[in-house]
mmCIF file of C-alpha atoms in Angstrom:
data_model
loop_
_atom_site.group_PDB
_atom_site.id
_atom_site.type_symbol
_atom_site.label_atom_id
_atom_site.label_comp_id
_atom_site.label_asym_id
_atom_site.label_seq_id
_atom_site.Cartn_x
_atom_site.Cartn_y
_atom_site.Cartn_z
ATOM 1 C CA UNK A 1 3.525 -10.614 16.644
ATOM 2 C CA UNK A 2 2.207 -12.225 13.146
ATOM 3 C CA UNK A 3 3.629 -15.624 12.221
ATOM 4 C CA UNK A 4 4.442 -16.475 8.619
ATOM 5 C CA UNK A 5 4.657 -20.197 7.308
ATOM 6 C CA UNK A 6 7.460 -19.344 5.002
ATOM 7 C CA UNK A 7 10.652 -17.565 6.155
ATOM 8 C CA UNK A 8 14.154 -16.821 4.575
ATOM 9 C CA UNK A 9 15.820 -20.253 4.337
ATOM 10 C CA UNK A 10 19.029 -20.458 6.203
ATOM 11 C CA UNK A 11 22.183 -21.306 4.169
ATOM 12 C CA UNK A 12 20.198 -20.453 1.026
ATOM 13 C CA UNK A 13 22.450 -20.697 -2.073
ATOM 14 C CA UNK A 14 20.699 -19.152 -5.211
ATOM 15 C CA UNK A 15 23.040 -21.491 -7.560
ATOM 16 C CA UNK A 16 21.944 -24.591 -5.813
ATOM 17 C CA UNK A 17 18.319 -23.730 -6.103
ATOM 18 C CA UNK A 18 18.601 -22.848 -9.724
ATOM 19 C CA UNK A 19 20.404 -26.066 -10.649
ATOM 20 C CA UNK A 20 17.405 -27.943 -8.618
ATOM 21 C CA UNK A 21 14.899 -26.312 -10.713
ATOM 22 C CA UNK A 22 16.634 -26.682 -14.117
ATOM 23 C CA UNK A 23 17.176 -30.371 -13.265
ATOM 24 C CA UNK A 24 13.466 -30.724 -12.307
ATOM 25 C CA UNK A 25 12.398 -29.367 -15.724
ATOM 26 C CA UNK A 26 15.232 -30.581 -18.098
ATOM 27 C CA UNK A 27 14.535 -33.516 -20.601
ATOM 28 C CA UNK A 28 11.449 -35.574 -20.778
ATOM 29 C CA UNK A 29 8.739 -34.838 -18.185
ATOM 30 C CA UNK A 30 8.917 -32.397 -15.190
ATOM 31 C CA UNK A 31 9.560 -33.305 -11.425
ATOM 32 C CA UNK A 32 6.705 -31.200 -10.009
ATOM 33 C CA UNK A 33 7.622 -32.795 -6.535
ATOM 34 C CA UNK A 34 11.141 -31.099 -6.617
ATOM 35 C CA UNK A 35 9.626 -27.655 -7.732
ATOM 36 C CA UNK A 36 7.081 -27.751 -4.959
ATOM 37 C CA UNK A 37 9.998 -28.498 -2.230
ATOM 38 C CA UNK A 38 12.261 -25.985 -3.746
ATOM 39 C CA UNK A 39 9.790 -22.919 -4.169
ATOM 40 C CA UNK A 40 8.009 -23.743 -0.716
ATOM 41 C CA UNK A 41 11.145 -23.576 1.131
ATOM 42 C CA UNK A 42 12.664 -20.240 0.418
ATOM 43 C CA UNK A 43 11.319 -16.889 0.824
ATOM 44 C CA UNK A 44 10.128 -14.286 -1.706
ATOM 45 C CA UNK A 45 13.351 -12.402 -1.710
ATOM 46 C CA UNK A 46 15.225 -15.495 -2.203
ATOM 47 C CA UNK A 47 13.108 -16.294 -5.097
ATOM 48 C CA UNK A 48 13.979 -13.323 -6.774
ATOM 49 C CA UNK A 49 17.878 -14.156 -6.392
ATOM 50 C CA UNK A 50 17.122 -17.320 -7.957
ATOM 51 C CA UNK A 51 15.557 -15.634 -11.119
ATOM 52 C CA UNK A 52 18.319 -13.603 -11.772
ATOM 53 C CA UNK A 53 21.170 -16.455 -10.982
ATOM 54 C CA UNK A 54 18.860 -18.941 -13.206
ATOM 55 C CA UNK A 55 19.448 -16.552 -16.174
ATOM 56 C CA UNK A 56 23.008 -16.246 -15.694
ATOM 57 C CA UNK A 57 23.622 -19.878 -15.485
ATOM 58 C CA UNK A 58 21.600 -21.143 -18.395
ATOM 59 C CA UNK A 59 20.939 -18.189 -20.537
ATOM 60 C CA UNK A 60 17.279 -18.834 -19.895
ATOM 61 C CA UNK A 61 14.191 -17.223 -18.405
ATOM 62 C CA UNK A 62 13.075 -19.243 -15.300
ATOM 63 C CA UNK A 63 9.512 -17.670 -15.618
ATOM 64 C CA UNK A 64 9.172 -18.802 -19.209
ATOM 65 C CA UNK A 65 10.540 -22.370 -18.404
ATOM 66 C CA UNK A 66 7.923 -22.667 -15.581
ATOM 67 C CA UNK A 67 5.258 -21.768 -18.024
ATOM 68 C CA UNK A 68 6.048 -23.868 -20.429
ATOM 69 C CA UNK A 69 6.519 -26.983 -17.956
ATOM 70 C CA UNK A 70 3.409 -26.428 -15.573
ATOM 71 C CA UNK A 71 -0.185 -25.869 -16.244
ATOM 72 C CA UNK A 72 -3.518 -24.731 -14.642
ATOM 73 C CA UNK A 73 -4.052 -23.849 -11.062
ATOM 74 C CA UNK A 74 -0.542 -25.302 -10.114
ATOM 75 C CA UNK A 75 1.174 -23.063 -12.562
ATOM 76 C CA UNK A 76 -0.796 -19.991 -11.478
ATOM 77 C CA UNK A 77 0.234 -20.831 -7.797
ATOM 78 C CA UNK A 78 3.959 -21.271 -8.723
ATOM 79 C CA UNK A 79 4.102 -18.166 -10.865
ATOM 80 C CA UNK A 80 2.366 -16.147 -7.794
ATOM 81 C CA UNK A 81 4.960 -17.323 -5.637
ATOM 82 C CA UNK A 82 7.566 -15.812 -7.956
ATOM 83 C CA UNK A 83 5.982 -12.540 -8.117
ATOM 84 C CA UNK A 84 7.180 -9.633 -5.717
ATOM 85 C CA UNK A 85 3.966 -9.077 -3.378
ATOM 86 C CA UNK A 86 3.448 -5.475 -5.058
ATOM 87 C CA UNK A 87 3.705 -7.058 -8.482
ATOM 88 C CA UNK A 88 1.328 -9.793 -7.508
ATOM 89 C CA UNK A 89 -1.197 -7.102 -6.183
ATOM 90 C CA UNK A 90 -0.891 -5.000 -9.409
ATOM 91 C CA UNK A 91 -1.835 -8.189 -11.396
ATOM 92 C CA UNK A 92 -4.776 -9.248 -9.400
ATOM 93 C CA UNK A 93 -5.874 -5.591 -9.427
ATOM 94 C CA UNK A 94 -5.520 -5.052 -13.198
ATOM 95 C CA UNK A 95 -7.133 -8.327 -13.781
ATOM 96 C CA UNK A 96 -10.304 -7.338 -11.439
ATOM 97 C CA UNK A 97 -10.615 -4.153 -13.441
ATOM 98 C CA UNK A 98 -9.800 -5.270 -17.131
ATOM 99 C CA UNK A 99 -12.294 -6.303 -19.431
ATOM 100 C CA UNK A 100 -16.247 -6.275 -19.106
ATOM 101 C CA UNK A 101 -17.436 -6.006 -15.503
ATOM 102 C CA UNK A 102 -15.242 -5.460 -12.256
ATOM 103 C CA UNK A 103 -14.476 -8.223 -9.988
ATOM 104 C CA UNK A 104 -15.249 -6.221 -7.015
ATOM 105 C CA UNK A 105 -14.263 -8.811 -4.363
ATOM 106 C CA UNK A 106 -10.736 -8.776 -5.510
ATOM 107 C CA UNK A 107 -10.649 -4.949 -5.512
ATOM 108 C CA UNK A 108 -11.905 -4.551 -2.300
ATOM 109 C CA UNK A 109 -9.951 -7.234 -0.776
ATOM 110 C CA UNK A 110 -6.572 -5.652 -1.902
ATOM 111 C CA UNK A 111 -7.353 -2.029 -1.283
ATOM 112 C CA UNK A 112 -9.113 -2.536 1.888
ATOM 113 C CA UNK A 113 -6.189 -4.777 3.551
ATOM 114 C CA UNK A 114 -2.873 -3.649 2.375
ATOM 115 C CA UNK A 115 -0.953 -0.726 4.372
ATOM 116 C CA UNK A 116 0.604 2.456 3.144
ATOM 117 C CA UNK A 117 3.672 0.831 1.923
ATOM 118 C CA UNK A 118 1.903 -1.806 0.205
ATOM 119 C CA UNK A 119 -0.400 0.502 -1.637
ATOM 120 C CA UNK A 120 2.485 2.658 -2.754
ATOM 121 C CA UNK A 121 4.192 -0.148 -4.049
ATOM 122 C CA UNK A 122 1.384 -1.696 -5.880
ATOM 123 C CA UNK A 123 0.606 1.757 -7.515
ATOM 124 C CA UNK A 124 3.969 1.681 -8.685
ATOM 125 C CA UNK A 125 4.005 -1.595 -10.218
ATOM 126 C CA UNK A 126 0.663 -1.113 -11.759
ATOM 127 C CA UNK A 127 1.830 2.107 -13.620
ATOM 128 C CA UNK A 128 5.274 0.282 -14.644
ATOM 129 C CA UNK A 129 3.377 -2.784 -15.980
ATOM 130 C CA UNK A 130 0.093 -1.321 -17.410
ATOM 131 C CA UNK A 131 1.118 2.058 -18.410
ATOM 132 C CA UNK A 132 -1.970 3.664 -16.664
ATOM 133 C CA UNK A 133 -2.384 4.978 -13.096
ATOM 134 C CA UNK A 134 -4.413 2.484 -10.913
ATOM 135 C CA UNK A 135 -6.380 5.483 -9.583
ATOM 136 C CA UNK A 136 -7.477 6.356 -13.199
ATOM 137 C CA UNK A 137 -8.588 2.793 -13.875
ATOM 138 C CA UNK A 138 -10.659 2.359 -10.648
ATOM 139 C CA UNK A 139 -12.312 5.526 -11.474
ATOM 140 C CA UNK A 140 -12.977 4.229 -14.812
ATOM 141 C CA UNK A 141 -14.528 1.275 -13.596
ATOM 142 C CA UNK A 142 -16.478 2.315 -10.527
ATOM 143 C CA UNK A 143 -18.972 5.122 -9.241
ATOM 144 C CA UNK A 144 -20.527 7.067 -6.284
ATOM 145 C CA UNK A 145 -19.469 6.772 -2.859
ATOM 146 C CA UNK A 146 -17.921 3.521 -3.661
ATOM 147 C CA UNK A 147 -15.569 4.815 -6.169
ATOM 148 C CA UNK A 148 -14.827 7.854 -3.616
ATOM 149 C CA UNK A 149 -13.592 5.363 -0.800
ATOM 150 C CA UNK A 150 -11.695 3.291 -3.352
ATOM 151 C CA UNK A 151 -10.110 6.597 -4.431
ATOM 152 C CA UNK A 152 -9.245 7.605 -0.895
ATOM 153 C CA UNK A 153 -7.635 3.981 -0.135
ATOM 154 C CA UNK A 154 -5.758 4.432 -3.288
ATOM 155 C CA UNK A 155 -3.628 7.452 -1.845
ATOM 156 C CA UNK A 156 -2.257 5.344 0.945
ATOM 157 C CA UNK A 157 -2.373 8.086 3.592
ATOM 158 C CA UNK A 158 -3.216 6.483 6.741
ATOM 159 C CA UNK A 159 -1.910 8.035 9.903
ATOM 160 C CA UNK A 160 0.932 5.950 11.157
ATOM 161 C CA UNK A 161 1.027 7.775 14.763
ATOM 162 C CA UNK A 162 0.631 5.596 18.133
ATOM 163 C CA UNK A 163 -3.070 5.021 18.936
ATOM 164 C CA UNK A 164 -4.771 8.076 20.351
ATOM 165 C CA UNK A 165 -7.656 6.580 22.806
ATOM 166 C CA UNK A 166 -9.140 10.251 23.048
ATOM 167 C CA UNK A 167 -9.350 10.521 19.358
ATOM 168 C CA UNK A 168 -10.765 7.047 18.890
ATOM 169 C CA UNK A 169 -13.432 7.842 21.517
ATOM 170 C CA UNK A 170 -14.368 11.070 19.567
ATOM 171 C CA UNK A 171 -14.569 9.440 16.171
ATOM 172 C CA UNK A 172 -16.452 6.720 17.425
ATOM 173 C CA UNK A 173 -19.160 9.330 18.625
ATOM 174 C CA UNK A 174 -18.890 11.059 14.881
ATOM 175 C CA UNK A 175 -19.329 7.647 13.198
ATOM 176 C CA UNK A 176 -22.599 7.079 15.475
ATOM 177 C CA UNK A 177 -23.684 10.602 14.612
ATOM 178 C CA UNK A 178 -23.027 10.359 11.017
ATOM 179 C CA UNK A 179 -25.102 7.167 10.768
ATOM 180 C CA UNK A 180 -27.484 5.343 13.438
ATOM 181 C CA UNK A 181 -28.055 8.546 15.080
ATOM 182 C CA UNK A 182 -29.704 10.485 12.266
ATOM 183 C CA UNK A 183 -32.064 10.182 9.221
ATOM 184 C CA UNK A 184 -29.833 9.175 6.199
ATOM 185 C CA UNK A 185 -26.268 8.661 6.499
ATOM 186 C CA UNK A 186 -23.185 11.117 6.289
ATOM 187 C CA UNK A 187 -21.043 8.982 3.840
ATOM 188 C CA UNK A 188 -18.019 11.431 3.934
ATOM 189 C CA UNK A 189 -17.480 11.137 7.431
ATOM 190 C CA UNK A 190 -17.267 7.333 7.281
ATOM 191 C CA UNK A 191 -14.976 7.798 4.191
ATOM 192 C CA UNK A 192 -12.572 10.084 6.007
ATOM 193 C CA UNK A 193 -12.174 7.882 9.204
ATOM 194 C CA UNK A 194 -12.034 4.716 7.423
ATOM 195 C CA UNK A 195 -9.571 5.564 4.925
ATOM 196 C CA UNK A 196 -7.161 7.870 6.836
ATOM 197 C CA UNK A 197 -6.638 6.493 10.188
ATOM 198 C CA UNK A 198 -4.311 3.374 11.009
ATOM 199 C CA UNK A 199 -5.807 -0.106 11.392
ATOM 200 C CA UNK A 200 -4.874 0.093 14.990
ATOM 201 C CA UNK A 201 -6.458 3.346 15.424
ATOM 202 C CA UNK A 202 -9.508 2.065 13.713
ATOM 203 C CA UNK A 203 -9.392 -0.921 16.139
ATOM 204 C CA UNK A 204 -9.552 1.268 18.973
ATOM 205 C CA UNK A 205 -12.252 3.432 17.620
ATOM 206 C CA UNK A 206 -14.407 0.355 16.857
ATOM 207 C CA UNK A 207 -13.922 -0.758 20.286
ATOM 208 C CA UNK A 208 -15.341 2.523 21.518
ATOM 209 C CA UNK A 209 -17.979 1.970 19.145
ATOM 210 C CA UNK A 210 -19.161 -1.063 20.734
ATOM 211 C CA UNK A 211 -18.911 0.559 24.198
ATOM 212 C CA UNK A 212 -21.007 3.424 23.005
ATOM 213 C CA UNK A 213 -23.769 1.674 21.367
ATOM 214 C CA UNK A 214 -23.694 -1.924 22.646
ATOM 215 C CA UNK A 215 -23.370 -3.423 19.147
ATOM 216 C CA UNK A 216 -20.338 -3.807 16.553
ATOM 217 C CA UNK A 217 -19.375 -1.323 13.625
ATOM 218 C CA UNK A 218 -20.251 -4.442 11.310
ATOM 219 C CA UNK A 219 -23.922 -4.218 12.379
ATOM 220 C CA UNK A 220 -23.900 -0.349 12.095
ATOM 221 C CA UNK A 221 -22.252 -0.576 8.417
ATOM 222 C CA UNK A 222 -24.827 -3.296 7.697
ATOM 223 C CA UNK A 223 -27.737 -1.077 8.528
ATOM 224 C CA UNK A 224 -26.310 2.088 6.925
ATOM 225 C CA UNK A 225 -24.966 0.870 3.634
ATOM 226 C CA UNK A 226 -25.424 -1.521 1.045
ATOM 227 C CA UNK A 227 -23.781 -3.237 -2.091
ATOM 228 C CA UNK A 228 -20.194 -2.670 -2.861
ATOM 229 C CA UNK A 229 -19.690 0.272 -0.545
ATOM 230 C CA UNK A 230 -20.834 -1.638 2.477
ATOM 231 C CA UNK A 231 -18.520 -4.730 1.354
ATOM 232 C CA UNK A 232 -15.592 -2.123 1.412
ATOM 233 C CA UNK A 233 -16.296 -0.600 4.693
ATOM 234 C CA UNK A 234 -17.045 -3.974 6.445
ATOM 235 C CA UNK A 235 -13.638 -5.468 4.983
ATOM 236 C CA UNK A 236 -11.598 -2.393 6.270
ATOM 237 C CA UNK A 237 -13.311 -2.987 9.709
ATOM 238 C CA UNK A 238 -12.513 -6.757 9.804
ATOM 239 C CA UNK A 239 -9.041 -6.153 8.835
ATOM 240 C CA UNK A 240 -8.563 -3.575 11.437
ATOM 241 C CA UNK A 241 -10.239 -5.636 14.095
ATOM 242 C CA UNK A 242 -8.675 -9.175 13.414
ATOM 243 C CA UNK A 243 -6.607 -9.589 10.136
ATOM 244 C CA UNK A 244 -6.237 -13.443 10.588
ATOM 245 C CA UNK A 245 -9.867 -13.861 11.028
ATOM 246 C CA UNK A 246 -10.703 -11.859 7.841
ATOM 247 C CA UNK A 247 -8.022 -13.833 5.862
ATOM 248 C CA UNK A 248 -9.528 -17.124 7.215
ATOM 249 C CA UNK A 249 -12.982 -15.923 6.108
ATOM 250 C CA UNK A 250 -11.504 -15.262 2.360
ATOM 251 C CA UNK A 251 -10.018 -18.654 2.496
ATOM 252 C CA UNK A 252 -13.052 -20.530 3.575
ATOM 253 C CA UNK A 253 -15.487 -18.364 1.251
ATOM 254 C CA UNK A 254 -13.131 -19.416 -1.661
ATOM 255 C CA UNK A 255 -13.642 -22.766 -0.957
ATOM 256 C CA UNK A 256 -17.211 -23.107 0.684
ATOM 257 C CA UNK A 257 -20.410 -24.068 -1.360
ATOM 258 C CA UNK A 258 -20.353 -25.310 -4.817
ATOM 259 C CA UNK A 259 -16.989 -25.254 -6.701
ATOM 260 C CA UNK A 260 -13.799 -23.435 -5.754
ATOM 261 C CA UNK A 261 -12.596 -19.962 -6.518
ATOM 262 C CA UNK A 262 -9.007 -20.789 -6.950
ATOM 263 C CA UNK A 263 -7.788 -17.540 -7.646
ATOM 264 C CA UNK A 264 -8.958 -16.280 -4.503
ATOM 265 C CA UNK A 265 -7.536 -19.379 -2.621
ATOM 266 C CA UNK A 266 -4.230 -18.663 -3.977
ATOM 267 C CA UNK A 267 -4.127 -15.099 -3.449
ATOM 268 C CA UNK A 268 -4.915 -15.486 0.430
ATOM 269 C CA UNK A 269 -2.478 -18.365 0.700
ATOM 270 C CA UNK A 270 0.266 -16.817 -1.020
ATOM 271 C CA UNK A 271 -0.078 -13.194 -0.017
ATOM 272 C CA UNK A 272 -0.244 -14.090 3.861
ATOM 273 C CA UNK A 273 2.678 -16.670 3.515
ATOM 274 C CA UNK A 274 5.463 -14.564 4.588
ATOM 275 C CA UNK A 275 3.063 -12.366 6.977
ATOM 276 C CA UNK A 276 0.588 -14.196 9.128
ATOM 277 C CA UNK A 277 -0.489 -17.575 7.652
ATOM 278 C CA UNK A 278 0.218 -19.416 10.817
ATOM 279 C CA UNK A 279 -2.302 -17.125 12.566
ATOM 280 C CA UNK A 280 -4.683 -17.564 9.651
ATOM 281 C CA UNK A 281 -4.534 -21.474 10.337
ATOM 282 C CA UNK A 282 -5.289 -21.060 13.866
ATOM 283 C CA UNK A 283 -8.277 -18.846 13.175
ATOM 284 C CA UNK A 284 -9.586 -20.963 10.413
ATOM 285 C CA UNK A 285 -9.564 -24.184 12.814
ATOM 286 C CA UNK A 286 -11.333 -21.918 15.335
ATOM 287 C CA UNK A 287 -13.880 -20.664 13.252
ATOM 288 C CA UNK A 288 -14.809 -23.550 10.746
ATOM 289 C CA UNK A 289 -14.066 -26.623 13.275
ATOM 290 C CA UNK A 290 -11.543 -28.244 10.591
ATOM 291 C CA UNK A 291 -7.858 -27.109 9.395
ATOM 292 C CA UNK A 292 -7.175 -25.129 6.457
ATOM 293 C CA UNK A 293 -4.912 -27.792 5.201
ATOM 294 C CA UNK A 294 -7.956 -30.342 5.351
ATOM 295 C CA UNK A 295 -10.174 -28.125 3.667
ATOM 296 C CA UNK A 296 -7.584 -27.744 0.921
ATOM 297 C CA UNK A 297 -6.945 -31.795 0.907
ATOM 298 C CA UNK A 298 -10.979 -32.012 0.392
ATOM 299 C CA UNK A 299 -11.296 -29.161 -2.129
ATOM 300 C CA UNK A 300 -8.299 -29.540 -4.311
ATOM 301 C CA UNK A 301 -6.302 -32.045 -6.123
ATOM 302 C CA UNK A 302 -2.844 -33.017 -7.617
ATOM 303 C CA UNK A 303 -0.042 -30.894 -7.733
ATOM 304 C CA UNK A 304 -2.243 -27.859 -7.070
ATOM 305 C CA UNK A 305 -3.287 -29.260 -3.670
ATOM 306 C CA UNK A 306 0.521 -30.258 -2.817
ATOM 307 C CA UNK A 307 1.620 -26.930 -3.603
ATOM 308 C CA UNK A 308 -0.775 -25.240 -1.305
ATOM 309 C CA UNK A 309 -0.115 -27.675 1.388
ATOM 310 C CA UNK A 310 3.553 -26.943 1.196
ATOM 311 C CA UNK A 311 2.964 -23.398 1.548
ATOM 312 C CA UNK A 312 0.592 -23.814 4.616
ATOM 313 C CA UNK A 313 3.172 -26.113 6.184
ATOM 314 C CA UNK A 314 0.619 -28.735 7.226
#
């Protein structure tokens, strides 16, 4: 079973948490440590209760107060924690599409790693907030086979039946014939299988592909595709085969090399905190020989660093 780092606080009291937050922001200066301790000790559902209770107690909007008291990456991280997961996905997706150019890495990461329920919820939030459909905005910003796979993923229609071993073997053969075993590539076969099968079914199919060909589906995709479409297909494959490994890779990429992609780092840590962040931590240590917490300590600073470490629980 996936293991989160943040779970619902036993004996939670929305009134007490609201009072703690008000005290931390009232008067001169801000008690950032108190905010970090409070926010990292309660679940997302409990934070939603605090937002409502805070307004009832003080006639003030908690999110507005946080925005006025906090700044920079620390503010972004705290606000992300107070968004419902679908609300946060919708915000990240809109930001990736809006304005000049498309942040394809964000688009690919979210669209390729969410289940049917998460996709449907993000689409609803997107429509509510931005008065446009996510699919329409994706179509307006992408093209070709890359657009087709994203539009397919946007439908959120993965089969949720138990794994079918015979289907896995048959579809591994279909993928082989659509790609490596012919001149040119039949993109539609890859699109259909990768966008409509459950992650568990895909894992079984990719295992069969390895048995059939002697190498991974990732290697096959690398040979047959390029650019954003390659990234998209590989992301679905990585998520299907090992979600914690994929998110450990995303966290590492956000900090490796020159500079830090703080938005990506926050997105990975916040979005996995109530799903499998403990597993991501284990995988990160295994892959990179140093803990996720140590990377964060070396790469980030101040209250932003303290907030991330409080979510990581390390």
